[in-house]
CSV table of C-alpha atoms and ligand atoms in Angstrom, one decimal:
chain,number,residue,atom,x,y,z
A,1,MET,CA,53.7,200.4,109.6
A,2,ASN,CA,54.9,196.9,108.8
A,3,SER,CA,58.2,196.0,107.3
A,4,VAL,CA,57.4,192.4,106.3
A,5,LEU,CA,54.0,191.3,105.0
A,6,LEU,CA,52.5,188.1,103.7
A,7,ALA,CA,49.4,187.7,101.5
A,8,SER,CA,47.5,184.5,100.7
A,9,ASN,CA,44.0,183.5,100.1
A,10,ARG,CA,43.7,181.1,103.0
A,11,GLY,CA,45.0,182.4,106.3
A,12,PRO,CA,46.4,180.5,109.3
A,13,VAL,CA,43.0,180.2,111.0
A,14,SER,CA,39.4,179.9,110.0
A,15,PHE,CA,36.2,180.4,112.0
A,16,THR,CA,32.9,178.5,112.2
A,17,VAL,CA,29.8,180.2,113.6
A,18,SER,CA,27.3,178.2,115.6
A,19,ASP,CA,23.5,178.8,115.5
A,20,ASP,CA,23.7,180.9,118.6
A,21,GLY,CA,26.4,183.1,117.0
A,22,GLU,CA,29.4,181.6,118.9
A,23,LEU,CA,32.7,181.6,116.9
A,24,THR,CA,35.1,178.7,117.0
A,25,MET,CA,38.6,179.2,115.6
A,26,ARG,CA,40.5,176.3,113.8
A,27,ARG,CA,43.8,176.0,112.1
A,28,GLY,CA,43.7,176.3,108.3
A,29,GLY,CA,44.7,173.3,106.1
A,30,GLY,CA,47.0,172.6,103.1
A,31,GLY,CA,50.7,172.9,102.4
A,32,LEU,CA,50.9,176.7,102.3
A,33,VAL,CA,49.3,177.2,105.7
A,34,SER,CA,51.3,174.3,107.3
A,35,GLY,CA,54.5,175.8,106.0
A,36,LEU,CA,53.9,179.4,106.9
A,37,SER,CA,51.8,179.5,110.1
A,38,GLY,CA,54.6,178.9,112.7
A,39,VAL,CA,57.2,181.2,111.2
A,40,ALA,CA,54.9,184.1,110.4
A,41,LYS,CA,53.7,184.2,114.0
A,42,ASP,CA,57.1,183.9,115.5
A,43,ASP,CA,58.5,186.6,113.3
A,44,GLY,CA,55.6,189.0,113.8
A,45,VAL,CA,54.9,189.2,110.1
A,46,LEU,CA,51.5,190.8,109.1
A,47,TRP,CA,49.5,188.2,107.3
A,48,ILE,CA,46.7,189.4,105.0
A,49,CYS,CA,44.2,186.8,103.9
A,50,ALA,CA,40.6,186.5,102.7
A,51,ALA,CA,37.5,185.7,104.7
A,52,LEU,CA,36.5,182.4,103.2
A,53,SER,CA,33.3,181.6,105.0
A,54,ASP,CA,30.4,183.1,106.9
A,55,GLY,CA,32.3,182.2,110.1
A,56,ASP,CA,35.3,184.2,108.9
A,57,ARG,CA,33.1,187.1,107.9
A,58,SER,CA,31.5,187.2,111.3
A,59,ALA,CA,35.0,187.3,112.9
A,60,VAL,CA,36.1,190.1,110.6
A,61,ARG,CA,33.0,192.2,111.5
A,62,LEU,CA,33.8,191.9,115.1
A,63,ALA,CA,37.5,192.9,114.6
A,64,ALA,CA,38.3,196.6,113.9
A,65,GLY,CA,40.0,197.0,110.5
A,66,GLY,CA,39.7,193.2,110.1
A,67,ARG,CA,42.6,192.7,112.6
A,68,ILE,CA,41.8,189.3,114.0
A,69,ASP,CA,44.8,189.4,116.4
A,70,GLN,CA,43.5,192.6,117.9
A,71,ALA,CA,40.1,191.1,118.7
A,72,GLY,CA,41.5,188.7,121.3
A,73,TYR,CA,42.7,185.8,119.1
A,74,ASP,CA,46.2,184.4,119.5
A,75,THR,CA,47.1,184.3,115.9
A,76,GLY,CA,50.0,186.6,115.3
A,77,PRO,CA,49.4,189.8,113.3
A,78,LEU,CA,46.5,188.9,111.0
A,79,ARG,CA,44.2,191.0,108.8
A,80,MET,CA,41.3,189.3,107.1
A,81,LEU,CA,39.7,190.9,104.0
A,82,ASP,CA,35.9,190.8,103.8
A,83,ILE,CA,35.5,190.6,100.0
A,84,ALA,CA,31.9,190.6,98.7
A,85,PRO,CA,30.8,186.9,98.7
A,86,ALA,CA,29.9,186.9,95.0
A,87,VAL,CA,33.2,188.4,93.9
A,88,PHE,CA,35.1,186.0,96.2
A,89,HIS,CA,33.1,183.0,94.9
A,90,ARG,CA,33.9,183.8,91.3
A,91,ALA,CA,37.6,184.6,92.0
A,92,TYR,CA,38.3,181.6,94.3
A,93,ASN,CA,36.0,178.9,93.0
A,94,ALA,CA,35.6,179.7,89.3
A,95,VAL,CA,39.0,181.2,88.4
A,96,ALA,CA,41.6,180.1,91.0
A,97,ASN,CA,40.3,176.6,91.7
A,98,SER,CA,38.4,175.7,88.6
A,99,THR,CA,40.8,177.3,86.1
A,100,LEU,CA,44.3,178.1,87.3
A,101,TRP,CA,44.5,175.1,89.5
A,102,PHE,CA,43.2,172.9,86.7
A,103,VAL,CA,45.7,174.3,84.2
A,104,ASN,CA,48.7,173.9,86.4
A,105,HIS,CA,47.8,170.4,87.5
A,106,LEU,CA,46.7,169.3,84.0
A,107,LEU,CA,43.3,168.3,85.3
A,108,TYR,CA,41.0,169.2,82.3
A,109,ASP,CA,38.8,166.6,80.6
A,110,ILE,CA,40.1,168.1,77.3
A,111,PRO,CA,37.3,167.0,74.9
A,112,ASN,CA,34.8,168.8,77.1
A,113,THR,CA,36.5,171.5,79.2
A,114,PRO,CA,37.5,174.2,79.5
A,115,ASN,CA,35.0,176.6,77.8
A,116,PHE,CA,35.9,180.2,78.0
A,117,GLY,CA,32.9,182.4,77.1
A,118,THR,CA,31.2,185.5,78.4
A,119,ARG,CA,30.6,183.9,81.8
A,120,PHE,CA,34.3,183.4,82.2
A,121,GLU,CA,34.9,187.1,81.3
A,122,ARG,CA,32.8,188.1,84.3
A,123,GLU,CA,34.6,185.6,86.5
A,124,TRP,CA,37.9,186.9,85.4
A,125,GLU,CA,36.8,190.5,86.2
A,126,SER,CA,36.0,189.3,89.8
A,127,TYR,CA,39.5,187.7,90.0
A,128,ARG,CA,41.0,191.1,89.0
A,129,ASP,CA,38.9,192.8,91.7
A,130,TYR,CA,39.8,190.3,94.3
A,131,ASN,CA,43.6,190.6,93.5
A,132,GLY,CA,43.0,194.4,93.6
A,133,ALA,CA,41.6,194.2,97.1
A,134,PHE,CA,44.8,192.5,98.3
A,135,ALA,CA,47.0,195.0,96.5
A,136,LEU,CA,45.1,197.8,98.1
A,137,ALA,CA,45.3,196.3,101.6
A,138,LEU,CA,49.0,195.6,101.2
A,139,ALA,CA,49.6,199.2,99.9
A,140,GLU,CA,47.8,200.5,103.0
A,141,GLU,CA,49.7,198.4,105.5
A,142,ALA,CA,53.3,198.3,104.1
A,143,GLY,CA,55.9,200.7,105.5
A,144,HIS,CA,58.3,202.4,103.1
A,145,GLY,CA,60.5,199.9,101.4
A,146,ALA,CA,58.8,197.0,103.1
A,147,ARG,CA,59.1,193.4,101.8
A,148,VAL,CA,55.9,191.8,100.7
A,149,MET,CA,55.5,188.1,100.0
A,150,VAL,CA,52.5,187.2,97.8
A,151,GLN,CA,51.5,183.6,97.8
A,152,ASP,CA,50.1,181.3,95.2
A,153,TYR,CA,47.8,181.1,92.2
A,154,HIS,CA,45.0,183.0,93.8
A,155,LEU,CA,47.1,186.1,93.7
A,156,THR,CA,48.9,186.1,90.4
A,157,LEU,CA,47.9,189.7,89.5
A,158,THR,CA,48.6,191.3,92.9
A,159,PRO,CA,52.3,191.8,92.4
A,160,ALA,CA,52.0,194.0,89.3
A,161,MET,CA,49.0,195.8,90.8
A,162,LEU,CA,50.9,196.5,94.0
A,163,ARG,CA,54.0,197.6,92.1
A,164,ALA,CA,51.9,200.2,90.2
A,165,GLU,CA,50.7,201.6,93.5
A,166,ARG,CA,53.8,201.3,95.6
A,167,PRO,CA,57.1,201.2,93.5
A,168,ASP,CA,59.1,201.5,96.7
A,169,LEU,CA,58.2,198.0,97.9
A,170,ARG,CA,60.2,194.8,97.4
A,171,ILE,CA,57.7,192.2,96.2
A,172,ALA,CA,58.0,188.4,96.0
A,173,HIS,CA,55.5,186.0,94.5
A,174,PHE,CA,55.7,182.3,95.4
A,175,SER,CA,53.9,179.5,93.7
A,176,HIS,CA,53.0,176.5,95.8
A,177,THR,CA,51.6,174.6,92.8
A,178,PRO,CA,53.3,173.0,89.8
A,179,TRP,CA,53.5,175.2,86.6
A,180,ALA,CA,52.0,173.9,83.3
A,181,PRO,CA,54.1,173.5,80.2
A,182,PRO,CA,53.4,176.3,77.6
A,183,GLU,CA,51.2,174.1,75.3
A,184,TYR,CA,48.8,173.4,78.2
A,185,PHE,CA,49.1,176.9,79.8
A,186,SER,CA,48.0,178.4,76.5
A,187,LEU,CA,44.6,176.7,76.9
A,188,LEU,CA,43.9,180.0,78.7
A,189,PRO,CA,42.5,182.8,76.6
A,190,ASP,CA,45.6,184.7,75.3
A,191,GLU,CA,44.9,187.9,77.3
A,192,VAL,CA,44.3,186.0,80.5
A,193,ALA,CA,47.5,183.9,80.1
A,194,ARG,CA,49.4,187.2,79.4
A,195,GLU,CA,47.9,188.9,82.5
A,196,VAL,CA,48.8,186.0,84.8
A,197,LEU,CA,52.4,185.9,83.6
A,198,GLU,CA,52.8,189.7,83.6
A,199,GLY,CA,51.1,189.8,87.0
A,200,ILE,CA,53.8,187.6,88.5
A,201,LEU,CA,56.5,189.4,86.6
A,202,GLY,CA,55.4,192.5,88.5
A,203,ALA,CA,57.3,191.0,91.4
A,204,ASP,CA,61.1,191.4,91.9
A,205,HIS,CA,61.4,187.7,92.7
A,206,ALA,CA,59.2,184.7,91.6
A,207,GLY,CA,59.7,181.6,93.6
A,208,PHE,CA,58.8,177.9,92.9
A,209,LEU,CA,59.1,174.7,94.8
A,210,THR,CA,61.2,172.8,92.3
A,211,ASP,CA,63.4,173.6,89.3
A,212,ARG,CA,60.9,171.8,87.1
A,213,TRP,CA,58.1,174.2,87.9
A,214,ALA,CA,60.5,177.2,87.6
A,215,GLN,CA,61.6,176.1,84.1
A,216,ALA,CA,58.0,175.6,83.0
A,217,PHE,CA,57.2,179.2,84.1
A,218,MET,CA,60.2,180.5,82.2
A,219,ASP,CA,59.1,178.4,79.1
A,220,CYS,CA,55.7,180.1,79.3
A,221,CYS,CA,57.2,183.6,79.6
A,222,GLU,CA,59.4,183.0,76.6
A,223,ARG,CA,56.8,181.4,74.4
A,224,LEU,CA,53.7,183.4,75.3
A,225,LEU,CA,55.2,186.8,76.1
A,226,GLY,CA,58.3,186.7,74.0
A,227,ALA,CA,60.2,187.5,77.2
A,228,GLU,CA,63.9,186.7,77.6
A,229,ALA,CA,64.7,183.9,80.1
A,230,ASP,CA,68.2,183.5,81.4
A,231,ARG,CA,68.3,179.9,82.4
A,232,VAL,CA,71.7,180.0,84.1
A,233,GLY,CA,71.3,183.2,86.1
A,234,ARG,CA,67.6,182.4,86.6
A,235,SER,CA,65.7,185.5,85.6
A,236,VAL,CA,63.1,186.7,83.1
A,237,THR,CA,63.3,190.1,81.4
A,238,HIS,CA,60.1,191.5,79.9
A,239,GLU,CA,59.5,195.0,78.7
A,240,GLY,CA,62.6,196.3,80.3
A,241,ARG,CA,62.1,194.9,83.8
A,242,THR,CA,63.9,191.8,85.2
A,243,THR,CA,62.3,189.4,87.7
A,244,ARG,CA,64.6,187.0,89.4
A,245,ILE,CA,63.4,183.4,89.5
A,246,GLY,CA,64.2,181.2,92.5
A,247,VAL,CA,63.7,177.6,93.6
A,248,GLN,CA,63.0,177.2,97.3
A,249,SER,CA,61.9,173.8,98.4
A,250,LEU,CA,59.7,173.4,101.4
A,251,GLY,CA,60.3,170.8,104.0
A,252,VAL,CA,59.1,169.8,107.5
A,253,ASP,CA,60.0,171.1,111.0
A,254,GLY,CA,60.8,167.5,112.2
A,255,SER,CA,61.1,168.2,115.9
A,256,ALA,CA,57.9,170.3,116.1
A,257,LEU,CA,56.0,167.7,114.2
A,258,TRP,CA,57.3,164.9,116.3
A,259,GLU,CA,56.5,166.8,119.5
A,260,ARG,CA,52.9,167.4,118.3
A,261,ALA,CA,52.6,163.7,117.3
A,262,CYS,CA,53.5,162.6,120.9
A,263,GLU,CA,50.6,164.4,122.6
A,264,PRO,CA,48.0,162.4,124.4
A,265,ASP,CA,45.2,162.9,121.8
A,266,VAL,CA,47.4,161.3,119.1
A,267,GLU,CA,48.4,158.5,121.5
A,268,SER,CA,44.8,157.7,122.2
A,269,HIS,CA,44.0,157.6,118.5
A,270,MET,CA,46.9,155.2,118.1
A,271,THR,CA,45.4,152.9,120.7
A,272,ALA,CA,42.0,153.0,119.1
A,273,LEU,CA,43.5,152.3,115.6
A,274,ARG,CA,45.6,149.5,116.9
A,275,GLU,CA,42.5,147.9,118.5
A,276,GLN,CA,40.7,148.2,115.2
A,277,VAL,CA,43.4,146.7,112.9
A,278,GLY,CA,45.3,144.4,115.3
A,279,ASP,CA,48.8,143.5,114.2
A,280,ARG,CA,48.1,143.8,110.5
A,281,ARG,CA,50.4,145.8,108.2
A,282,LEU,CA,49.2,149.3,107.4
A,283,ILE,CA,49.2,151.1,104.0
A,284,VAL,CA,48.4,154.7,104.8
A,285,ARG,CA,47.4,157.7,102.7
A,286,ILE,CA,46.4,161.1,103.9
A,287,ASP,CA,45.1,163.8,101.5
A,288,ARG,CA,42.6,166.5,100.9
A,289,THR,CA,39.9,165.0,98.7
A,290,GLU,CA,41.5,166.7,95.8
A,291,LEU,CA,41.3,165.7,92.1
A,292,SER,CA,45.1,166.0,91.7
A,293,LYS,CA,45.8,163.6,94.6
A,294,ASN,CA,44.7,160.6,92.5
A,295,ILE,CA,42.9,158.9,95.3
A,296,VAL,CA,40.6,156.9,92.9
A,297,ARG,CA,43.6,155.3,91.1
A,298,GLY,CA,45.2,154.6,94.4
A,299,LEU,CA,42.2,152.6,95.5
A,300,ILE,CA,42.1,150.8,92.2
A,301,ALA,CA,45.8,149.9,92.6
A,302,TYR,CA,45.1,148.6,96.1
A,303,ARG,CA,42.3,146.4,94.7
A,304,GLU,CA,44.6,145.1,92.0
A,305,PHE,CA,47.3,144.4,94.7
A,306,LEU,CA,44.7,142.4,96.7
A,307,ALA,CA,43.7,140.5,93.6
A,308,ALA,CA,47.3,139.6,92.7
A,309,HIS,CA,48.3,138.7,96.3
A,310,PRO,CA,45.9,136.6,98.1
A,311,GLU,CA,48.6,135.8,100.6
A,312,TRP,CA,48.0,139.3,102.0
A,313,HIS,CA,44.3,138.9,102.6
A,314,GLY,CA,43.6,139.3,106.3
A,315,ARG,CA,47.2,140.6,106.9
A,316,VAL,CA,47.0,144.2,105.6
A,317,VAL,CA,44.7,147.2,106.0
A,318,HIS,CA,44.7,150.3,103.9
A,319,LEU,CA,43.9,153.4,105.9
A,320,ALA,CA,42.8,156.1,103.5
A,321,PHE,CA,42.1,159.5,105.1
A,322,ALA,CA,40.7,161.9,102.6
A,323,TYR,CA,39.6,165.2,104.1
A,324,PRO,CA,36.8,167.3,102.5
A,325,SER,CA,38.1,170.1,100.3
A,326,ARG,CA,36.6,172.7,97.9
A,327,HIS,CA,33.1,171.2,98.2
A,328,ASP,CA,31.5,174.2,96.5
A,329,LEU,CA,32.8,172.7,93.3
A,330,PRO,CA,30.7,170.0,91.7
A,331,GLU,CA,33.7,168.1,90.4
A,332,TYR,CA,35.0,167.8,94.0
A,333,ARG,CA,31.7,166.5,95.3
A,334,GLU,CA,31.5,164.0,92.5
A,335,TYR,CA,35.1,163.0,93.1
A,336,THR,CA,34.4,162.3,96.8
A,337,ALA,CA,31.5,160.2,95.8
A,338,SER,CA,33.6,158.3,93.4
A,339,VAL,CA,36.2,157.7,96.1
A,340,GLN,CA,33.5,156.3,98.3
A,341,ARG,CA,32.1,154.0,95.6
A,342,ARG,CA,35.6,152.6,94.9
A,343,ALA,CA,36.1,152.0,98.6
A,344,GLN,CA,32.7,150.2,98.8
A,345,GLU,CA,33.7,147.9,95.9
A,346,ILE,CA,36.8,146.8,97.8
A,347,GLU,CA,34.8,146.2,100.9
A,348,ASP,CA,32.1,144.2,99.0
A,349,GLU,CA,34.7,142.1,97.2
A,350,TYR,CA,37.2,141.4,100.0
A,351,ALA,CA,35.9,142.1,103.5
A,352,THR,CA,35.3,139.2,105.8
A,353,ASP,CA,33.7,138.9,109.3
A,354,ASP,CA,37.1,139.5,110.9
A,355,TRP,CA,38.9,141.6,108.3
A,356,ASP,CA,38.3,145.1,107.0
A,357,PRO,CA,40.7,145.5,104.1
A,358,LEU,CA,40.1,149.3,103.9
A,359,ILE,CA,39.3,152.0,106.3
A,360,LEU,CA,38.2,155.1,104.5
A,361,ASN,CA,37.7,158.3,106.4
A,362,VAL,CA,36.5,161.5,104.9
A,363,ASN,CA,36.3,163.7,108.0
A,364,ASP,CA,39.0,166.1,109.1
A,365,ASP,CA,40.9,164.8,112.1
A,366,TYR,CA,44.5,166.1,112.5
A,367,PRO,CA,45.5,164.0,115.6
A,368,ARG,CA,44.1,160.8,114.0
A,369,SER,CA,46.2,161.5,110.8
A,370,LEU,CA,49.3,161.9,113.0
A,371,ALA,CA,48.5,158.6,114.6
A,372,ALA,CA,48.2,156.9,111.2
A,373,TYR,CA,51.5,158.3,110.1
A,374,ARG,CA,53.2,156.9,113.2
A,375,MET,CA,51.8,153.5,112.6
A,376,ALA,CA,52.4,153.3,108.8
A,377,ASP,CA,54.3,150.5,107.2
A,378,VAL,CA,53.8,151.9,103.8
A,379,LEU,CA,52.8,155.5,102.8
A,380,LEU,CA,51.1,155.9,99.5
A,381,VAL,CA,51.5,159.3,97.8
A,382,ASN,CA,50.5,159.1,94.2
A,383,PRO,CA,49.3,162.5,92.9
A,384,ILE,CA,48.8,163.2,89.2
A,385,ARG,CA,50.9,166.3,89.7
A,386,ASP,CA,51.7,168.2,92.9
A,387,GLY,CA,53.7,171.3,93.7
A,388,MET,CA,55.6,169.6,96.5
A,389,ASN,CA,53.5,167.3,98.7
A,390,LEU,CA,54.2,167.6,102.4
A,391,VAL,CA,52.5,164.3,103.3
A,392,ALA,CA,55.5,162.5,101.6
A,393,LYS,CA,57.8,164.5,103.9
A,394,GLU,CA,55.7,164.2,107.1
A,395,GLY,CA,55.4,160.4,107.0
A,396,PRO,CA,59.1,159.5,107.2
A,397,VAL,CA,59.4,162.0,110.1
A,398,LEU,CA,56.7,160.2,112.2
A,399,SER,CA,57.2,156.6,111.3
A,400,GLU,CA,60.5,154.9,111.9
A,401,ARG,CA,60.0,152.2,109.3
A,402,CYS,CA,57.6,153.3,106.7
A,403,ALA,CA,58.4,152.7,103.0
A,404,LEU,CA,57.3,155.5,100.7
A,405,VAL,CA,55.5,154.8,97.4
A,406,LEU,CA,55.7,158.2,95.7
A,407,SER,CA,54.5,159.6,92.4
A,408,ARG,CA,57.3,160.8,90.1
A,409,GLU,CA,55.0,163.8,89.3
A,410,ALA,CA,55.1,165.2,92.9
A,411,GLY,CA,57.6,168.0,93.4
A,412,ALA,CA,58.8,166.1,96.5
A,413,ALA,CA,60.2,163.4,94.1
A,414,ALA,CA,63.1,165.7,93.3
A,415,GLU,CA,64.4,165.3,96.8
A,416,LEU,CA,62.9,162.1,98.0
A,417,GLY,CA,62.8,160.0,94.8
A,418,GLN,CA,66.1,158.2,95.3
A,419,HIS,CA,64.9,156.7,98.6
A,420,ALA,CA,61.3,156.1,97.7
A,421,LEU,CA,59.6,153.6,95.4
A,422,LEU,CA,58.7,155.9,92.5
A,423,VAL,CA,55.6,155.3,90.4
A,424,ASN,CA,53.9,156.7,87.4
A,425,PRO,CA,50.6,157.8,88.9
A,426,TYR,CA,48.6,156.6,85.9
A,427,ASP,CA,50.1,153.2,86.0
A,428,ILE,CA,47.8,151.2,88.2
A,429,SER,CA,49.6,147.9,87.9
A,430,GLY,CA,53.0,149.6,88.5
A,431,THR,CA,51.5,151.2,91.7
A,432,ALA,CA,50.0,147.9,92.8
A,433,ALA,CA,53.4,146.2,92.4
A,434,ALA,CA,55.1,149.1,94.3
A,435,LEU,CA,52.7,148.5,97.2
A,436,HIS,CA,53.7,144.9,97.3
A,437,ASP,CA,57.5,145.8,97.1
A,438,ALA,CA,57.0,148.2,99.9
A,439,LEU,CA,55.3,145.7,102.1
A,440,VAL,CA,57.9,143.0,101.6
A,441,MET,CA,60.9,145.4,101.9
A,442,PRO,CA,63.4,143.9,104.4
A,443,GLU,CA,63.5,145.6,107.8
A,444,ASP,CA,67.1,147.0,107.5
A,445,GLU,CA,66.4,148.4,104.0
A,446,ARG,CA,63.2,150.1,105.1
A,447,ARG,CA,65.0,151.7,108.1
A,448,MET,CA,67.9,152.8,106.0
A,449,ARG,CA,65.7,154.4,103.4
A,450,ARG,CA,63.5,156.0,106.0
A,451,ASP,CA,66.5,157.6,107.6
A,452,LYS,CA,67.5,159.1,104.3
A,453,LEU,CA,64.0,160.3,103.6
A,454,HIS,CA,63.8,161.8,107.1
A,455,ALA,CA,67.0,163.7,106.4
A,456,ALA,CA,65.8,165.0,103.1
A,457,ALA,CA,62.4,165.9,104.4
A,458,THR,CA,63.7,168.0,107.2
A,459,ALA,CA,66.6,169.6,105.3
A,460,LEU,CA,64.6,172.8,104.5
A,461,PRO,CA,62.1,173.4,107.3
A,462,PRO,CA,59.6,176.3,106.9
A,463,GLN,CA,61.9,178.6,108.9
A,464,LYS,CA,64.6,178.2,106.3
A,465,TRP,CA,62.2,178.4,103.4
A,466,PHE,CA,60.7,181.6,104.7
A,467,ALA,CA,64.1,183.1,105.4
A,468,ALA,CA,65.1,182.2,101.8
A,469,GLN,CA,62.1,184.0,100.4
A,470,LEU,CA,62.9,187.1,102.5
A,471,ASP,CA,66.6,187.0,101.6
A,472,ALA,CA,65.7,186.9,97.9
A,473,LEU,CA,64.3,190.4,98.4
A,474,THR,CA,67.3,191.8,100.2
B,1,G6P,C1,47.2,173.9,98.1
B,1,G6P,C2,47.4,175.4,97.7
B,1,G6P,C3,47.1,176.3,98.8
B,1,G6P,C4,45.7,176.0,99.4
B,1,G6P,C5,45.7,174.6,99.8
B,1,G6P,C6,44.3,174.2,100.3
B,1,G6P,O1,48.2,173.6,99.0
B,1,G6P,O2,48.7,175.6,97.1
B,1,G6P,O3,47.2,177.6,98.4
B,1,G6P,O4,45.5,176.8,100.5
B,1,G6P,O5,45.9,173.8,98.7
B,1,G6P,O6,43.3,174.5,99.5
B,1,G6P,P1,42.1,175.5,99.8
B,1,G6P,O7,41.3,175.7,98.6
B,1,G6P,O8,41.3,174.7,100.8
B,1,G6P,O9,42.7,176.7,100.4
């Protein structure tokens, strides 16, 4: 039986299946997986995740008990849950990604959405079932008194469900997203809002990436549940039980990242990119194609920068890497199309025979991203709202001289803000001006700021973050 377990929707790896049935394994994406993969494997923690695709489901069927690691894959202890596709779809796409993600990132187009009717009731039922499947698997696998770390908004109900089943366990929940203020959180139907909060309060410890998100969660518990929040001692007491609240920031393992970024595949991407852009300055952004990342406003800001500064024409290139994400959701497909339209407008207006002002790439290529980081003069990170944002932390590790233009609404701003150029993500003109300031920043100032950013970004590598989550349960 296992003494430390981890549960999250997305696991460290995912599989694709070819027409002739052959499985290929790849690393999973996003902040949660980047943070947890290395440590969980090194520490031999049993990771329980969901099968997300047909490829994953094929892999699960070939692995006894869903144990991918015991089916010949070098993953570290890993059990994948094969949840019925329709239940998974409603839980992941409709509730987690279209509802809870939208609430916590303030993404609704309020005059038109959300609409909570009978359809949502069925979706919510599936979300409960999906959370229940995790609770059951954890209850089966955990040894007596084990420590269980439940991750993110997909699994808000699991802690309370698991506690009901196994009161001997020590349970933590960790949110990798922001948390909404009560007036926005209460867009959710009252019962649903209550279940989410009480689900997390089923844990002994609820962790957040910044103090701001932890405070917002406590505000919701006070206002919506009538719970008692102790702001100094950081805890919430509800119906006789107390859940401790913690803030554990997540940073980057600087040396591991640097080592990876010096491998030959990255170097050859650097050579190719250099050939493509010559000695022009580079403004780089790297994101999932995600509504909260604010890619469209970033492009409009770049266009405004080009309009205001003709002296930069021919001397700067914007590399925008936006990887596909959540394409089962129509909003995301439309968003990708909108990013592509904006990019085309910039091309049409400014490109010349020998200058491409913008290189937009919407395909996943990790080594190419690392190459772009290494070459960046400016890194643009302008999310509407973000739990942390690891791109803002990876950039300064890999480039010795990149200036960071950073949204004040990213969790990372709490630690990096002092040495970045902070922007209001809705303020296009302000962002355009910051891009210019970043480009003309004197060499000694950019290196000085970059060193400070590097230190802040690597202060809490995943190993320490993970240890802090575990310690919180001791
Ligand atoms: C964010 C979430 C993660 C999620 C990741 C990628 O970082 O906090 O839980 O895994 O985005 O999103 P996806 O839907 O592709 O798993």
